[in-house]
């Protein structure tokens, strides 16, 4: 989620892209003096955009979408508004609408690796794991340190029964972020499917120690007993 901050200095501001919230700042180097009416329009778009974020965070996804619609109506090149509207649509299970918004966000900013990652998730939710992998590949190409994209790509490979490929991706996610409990949990599942009970047990225990509730639950049940034998410690 990204929040707009209007920065001005002596009535000079960058307008090609707004400052970003959450994912760092993206400030254009090309600046120009903006007429007063244009500044007012930018402030108006940011008002609806930020109010959309507030509504989204309060769980009012329909209200958030309405405000993002207004921000986009005022500024049709507002890439982050398309991105955030996609998030809201995804929470409402409108995955096709979500994809359409990420398409627009990517059209405006082709290096938006989060939009590629999230579009991959939406495609996976629609059963298109090959398309999802293509998007994760692009996200990783733009940001090779994107641990979440490796984890998500591993999930799609797992869905396609490519357990070895999934393990490789989960391992890369863990290399980048050694405290990624989801990646340990997912790698434990993939190893279990390959019959590697010892490796699965080790990963599940690591995930559980990092607070992963799924691994904690599995280790306390029959599957945990099968993976780890009599030893649960």
CSV table of C-alpha atoms in Angstrom, one decimal:
chain,number,residue,atom,x,y,z
A,1,UNK,CA,0.0,0.0,0.0
A,2,UNK,CA,1.4,3.4,-1.0
A,3,UNK,CA,0.4,6.7,0.3
A,4,UNK,CA,0.8,10.0,-1.6
A,5,UNK,CA,2.8,12.9,-0.2
A,6,UNK,CA,2.8,16.2,-2.0
A,7,UNK,CA,6.2,17.8,-1.9
A,8,UNK,CA,6.6,21.4,-3.0
A,9,UNK,CA,9.3,24.0,-2.9
A,10,UNK,CA,8.6,27.5,-4.1
A,11,UNK,CA,5.7,26.1,-6.1
A,12,UNK,CA,7.9,23.7,-7.9
A,13,UNK,CA,7.0,20.0,-7.8
A,14,UNK,CA,7.5,16.8,-9.7
A,15,UNK,CA,4.2,15.6,-11.3
A,16,UNK,CA,5.1,12.6,-13.5
A,17,UNK,CA,5.0,10.2,-10.6
A,18,UNK,CA,3.8,10.9,-7.0
A,19,UNK,CA,6.0,10.2,-4.0
A,20,UNK,CA,5.3,6.6,-2.9
A,21,UNK,CA,4.2,5.1,0.3
A,22,UNK,CA,5.5,1.8,1.7
A,23,UNK,CA,7.8,0.9,-1.2
A,24,UNK,CA,10.2,3.8,-1.0
A,25,UNK,CA,10.3,7.0,-2.8
A,26,UNK,CA,10.1,7.3,-6.6
A,27,UNK,CA,10.9,10.9,-7.5
A,28,UNK,CA,11.3,12.0,-11.1
A,29,UNK,CA,14.3,14.1,-12.0
A,30,UNK,CA,12.3,16.3,-14.4
A,31,UNK,CA,10.6,19.2,-12.7
A,32,UNK,CA,8.6,22.1,-13.8
A,33,UNK,CA,6.6,24.9,-12.4
A,34,UNK,CA,3.0,23.8,-12.1
A,35,UNK,CA,0.1,26.2,-12.5
A,36,UNK,CA,-2.0,26.7,-9.5
A,37,UNK,CA,-5.0,24.9,-10.9
A,38,UNK,CA,-2.8,21.9,-11.7
A,39,UNK,CA,-1.4,21.8,-8.1
A,40,UNK,CA,-5.0,21.9,-6.9
A,41,UNK,CA,-5.9,18.9,-9.1
A,42,UNK,CA,-2.9,17.0,-7.8
A,43,UNK,CA,-3.9,17.7,-4.2
A,44,UNK,CA,-7.4,16.6,-5.0
A,45,UNK,CA,-6.2,13.3,-6.5
A,46,UNK,CA,-4.0,12.7,-3.5
A,47,UNK,CA,-6.9,13.4,-1.2
A,48,UNK,CA,-9.0,10.6,-2.7
A,49,UNK,CA,-6.0,8.3,-3.0
A,50,UNK,CA,-5.1,8.7,0.7
A,51,UNK,CA,-8.7,8.4,1.8
A,52,UNK,CA,-8.9,5.2,-0.2
A,53,UNK,CA,-6.0,3.9,1.8
A,54,UNK,CA,-7.6,4.7,5.0
A,55,UNK,CA,-10.8,3.0,3.9
A,56,UNK,CA,-8.9,0.0,2.7
A,57,UNK,CA,-7.0,-0.3,6.1
A,58,UNK,CA,-10.4,-0.1,7.8
A,59,UNK,CA,-11.7,-3.1,5.7
A,60,UNK,CA,-14.0,-0.9,3.6
A,61,UNK,CA,-12.8,-2.3,0.2
A,62,UNK,CA,-15.8,-1.0,-1.8
A,63,UNK,CA,-15.3,2.5,-0.3
A,64,UNK,CA,-11.6,2.3,-1.1
A,65,UNK,CA,-12.3,1.4,-4.7
A,66,UNK,CA,-14.7,4.3,-5.0
A,67,UNK,CA,-12.0,6.7,-3.8
A,68,UNK,CA,-9.3,5.2,-6.1
A,69,UNK,CA,-11.8,5.6,-9.0
A,70,UNK,CA,-12.0,9.3,-8.2
A,71,UNK,CA,-8.3,9.7,-8.0
A,72,UNK,CA,-7.8,8.0,-11.3
A,73,UNK,CA,-10.6,10.1,-12.9
A,74,UNK,CA,-8.6,13.2,-11.8
A,75,UNK,CA,-5.3,11.8,-12.8
A,76,UNK,CA,-5.5,8.9,-15.3
A,77,UNK,CA,-1.8,8.3,-15.1
A,78,UNK,CA,-1.9,7.6,-11.3
A,79,UNK,CA,-0.1,4.2,-11.4
A,80,UNK,CA,-0.2,3.7,-7.6
A,81,UNK,CA,-4.0,4.3,-7.6
A,82,UNK,CA,-4.4,1.4,-10.1
A,83,UNK,CA,-2.1,-0.7,-8.0
A,84,UNK,CA,-4.0,-0.1,-4.7
A,85,UNK,CA,-7.3,-0.5,-6.4
A,86,UNK,CA,-6.1,-3.9,-7.6
A,87,UNK,CA,-5.3,-4.8,-4.0
A,88,UNK,CA,-8.8,-4.0,-2.9
A,89,UNK,CA,-10.3,-5.9,-5.8
A,90,UNK,CA,-8.2,-8.9,-4.9
A,91,UNK,CA,-9.5,-8.8,-1.3
A,92,UNK,CA,-13.0,-8.9,-2.8
A,93,UNK,CA,-12.0,-12.0,-4.9
A,94,UNK,CA,-12.4,-10.0,-8.2
A,95,UNK,CA,-9.2,-11.5,-9.6
A,96,UNK,CA,-9.9,-10.5,-13.2
A,97,UNK,CA,-10.5,-6.9,-12.1
A,98,UNK,CA,-7.4,-7.1,-10.0
A,99,UNK,CA,-5.3,-8.2,-13.0
A,100,UNK,CA,-6.7,-5.4,-15.1
A,101,UNK,CA,-5.6,-2.8,-12.6
A,102,UNK,CA,-2.1,-4.3,-12.3
A,103,UNK,CA,-1.9,-4.3,-16.1
A,104,UNK,CA,-2.5,-0.6,-16.1
A,105,UNK,CA,-0.1,0.0,-13.2
A,106,UNK,CA,2.6,-1.9,-15.2
A,107,UNK,CA,1.7,0.0,-18.4
A,108,UNK,CA,2.4,3.3,-16.5
A,109,UNK,CA,5.5,1.9,-14.6
A,110,UNK,CA,7.0,-1.1,-16.4
A,111,UNK,CA,9.4,-1.6,-13.6
A,112,UNK,CA,6.8,-2.0,-10.8
A,113,UNK,CA,7.9,-5.4,-9.5
A,114,UNK,CA,5.3,-5.5,-6.9
A,115,UNK,CA,2.6,-5.2,-9.5
A,116,UNK,CA,4.1,-8.1,-11.4
A,117,UNK,CA,4.2,-10.1,-8.2
A,118,UNK,CA,0.7,-9.4,-7.3
A,119,UNK,CA,-0.6,-10.0,-10.8
A,120,UNK,CA,1.1,-13.4,-10.5
A,121,UNK,CA,-0.8,-14.1,-7.3
A,122,UNK,CA,-4.1,-13.1,-9.0
A,123,UNK,CA,-3.3,-15.4,-12.0
A,124,UNK,CA,-2.5,-18.2,-9.6
A,125,UNK,CA,-5.9,-17.7,-7.9
A,126,UNK,CA,-7.5,-18.2,-11.3
A,127,UNK,CA,-5.6,-21.4,-11.8
A,128,UNK,CA,-3.1,-19.9,-14.3
A,129,UNK,CA,0.2,-21.0,-12.6
A,130,UNK,CA,2.2,-20.8,-15.8
A,131,UNK,CA,1.2,-17.2,-16.3
A,132,UNK,CA,1.9,-16.6,-12.6
A,133,UNK,CA,5.4,-17.9,-13.0
A,134,UNK,CA,6.0,-15.6,-15.9
A,135,UNK,CA,5.1,-12.6,-13.8
A,136,UNK,CA,7.2,-13.8,-10.9
A,137,UNK,CA,10.1,-14.2,-13.3
A,138,UNK,CA,9.7,-10.6,-14.3
A,139,UNK,CA,9.5,-9.4,-10.7
A,140,UNK,CA,12.7,-11.2,-10.0
A,141,UNK,CA,14.4,-9.9,-13.1
A,142,UNK,CA,13.6,-6.3,-12.0
A,143,UNK,CA,14.5,-7.0,-8.3
A,144,UNK,CA,16.7,-10.1,-7.8
A,145,UNK,CA,16.4,-9.7,-4.0
A,146,UNK,CA,12.6,-10.1,-4.0
A,147,UNK,CA,12.3,-13.0,-1.6
A,148,UNK,CA,8.5,-12.9,-1.7
A,149,UNK,CA,8.5,-13.5,-5.5
A,150,UNK,CA,10.7,-16.5,-5.1
A,151,UNK,CA,8.4,-17.9,-2.5
A,152,UNK,CA,5.3,-17.3,-4.6
A,153,UNK,CA,7.0,-18.8,-7.7
A,154,UNK,CA,7.8,-21.8,-5.6
A,155,UNK,CA,4.1,-22.1,-4.7
A,156,UNK,CA,3.2,-22.1,-8.4
A,157,UNK,CA,5.8,-24.7,-9.2
A,158,UNK,CA,4.5,-26.8,-6.3
A,159,UNK,CA,1.0,-26.5,-7.8
A,160,UNK,CA,2.4,-27.8,-11.1
A,161,UNK,CA,4.1,-30.8,-9.2
A,162,UNK,CA,7.6,-29.4,-9.8
A,163,UNK,CA,8.7,-30.1,-6.3
A,164,UNK,CA,12.4,-29.8,-7.0
A,165,UNK,CA,11.9,-26.4,-8.7
A,166,UNK,CA,9.7,-25.3,-5.8
A,167,UNK,CA,12.4,-26.3,-3.2
A,168,UNK,CA,15.0,-24.3,-5.2
A,169,UNK,CA,12.8,-21.2,-5.1
A,170,UNK,CA,12.0,-21.6,-1.4
A,171,UNK,CA,15.7,-22.1,-0.7
A,172,UNK,CA,16.4,-18.8,-2.5
A,173,UNK,CA,13.7,-17.0,-0.5
A,174,UNK,CA,15.3,-18.3,2.7
A,175,UNK,CA,18.8,-17.2,1.5
A,176,UNK,CA,17.5,-13.7,1.0
A,177,UNK,CA,15.4,-13.6,4.2
A,178,UNK,CA,16.4,-16.3,6.7
A,179,UNK,CA,13.4,-15.5,8.9
A,180,UNK,CA,10.8,-16.2,6.2
A,181,UNK,CA,8.7,-18.7,8.1
A,182,UNK,CA,6.4,-19.2,5.1
A,183,UNK,CA,9.3,-20.3,2.9
A,184,UNK,CA,10.5,-22.8,5.5
A,185,UNK,CA,6.9,-24.1,5.9
A,186,UNK,CA,6.5,-24.4,2.1
A,187,UNK,CA,9.8,-26.1,1.7
A,188,UNK,CA,8.9,-28.6,4.4
A,189,UNK,CA,5.7,-29.4,2.4
A,190,UNK,CA,7.6,-29.9,-0.8
A,191,UNK,CA,10.2,-32.1,0.8
A,192,UNK,CA,7.4,-34.2,2.4
A,193,UNK,CA,5.9,-34.7,-1.0
A,194,UNK,CA,9.3,-36.1,-2.2
A,195,UNK,CA,9.5,-38.4,0.8
A,196,UNK,CA,12.3,-36.5,2.5
A,197,UNK,CA,10.9,-36.8,6.0
A,198,UNK,CA,14.1,-35.7,7.8
A,199,UNK,CA,14.4,-32.6,5.7
A,200,UNK,CA,10.7,-31.9,6.0
A,201,UNK,CA,10.9,-32.2,9.8
A,202,UNK,CA,13.8,-29.9,10.0
A,203,UNK,CA,12.2,-27.2,8.0
A,204,UNK,CA,8.8,-27.5,9.8
A,205,UNK,CA,10.6,-27.1,13.1
A,206,UNK,CA,12.4,-24.0,11.9
A,207,UNK,CA,9.2,-22.5,10.5
A,208,UNK,CA,7.4,-23.3,13.8
A,209,UNK,CA,10.2,-21.7,15.8
A,210,UNK,CA,9.7,-18.5,13.7
A,211,UNK,CA,6.0,-18.5,14.6
A,212,UNK,CA,4.5,-20.2,11.6
A,213,UNK,CA,1.1,-21.5,12.8
A,214,UNK,CA,0.6,-24.0,10.0
A,215,UNK,CA,3.9,-25.8,10.9
A,216,UNK,CA,3.1,-25.6,14.6
A,217,UNK,CA,-0.2,-27.4,13.9
A,218,UNK,CA,1.3,-30.0,11.6
A,219,UNK,CA,4.1,-30.9,14.1
A,220,UNK,CA,1.5,-31.5,16.8
A,221,UNK,CA,-0.5,-34.0,14.7
A,222,UNK,CA,-0.1,-37.3,12.9
A,223,UNK,CA,1.8,-35.8,9.9
A,224,UNK,CA,4.4,-34.4,12.3
A,225,UNK,CA,4.8,-37.8,13.9
A,226,UNK,CA,5.3,-39.3,10.4
A,227,UNK,CA,7.9,-36.6,9.5
A,228,UNK,CA,9.8,-36.5,12.8
A,229,UNK,CA,9.3,-40.0,14.2
A,230,UNK,CA,9.1,-40.1,18.0
A,231,UNK,CA,11.2,-37.0,18.4
A,232,UNK,CA,9.2,-33.7,18.4
A,233,UNK,CA,12.1,-31.6,19.9
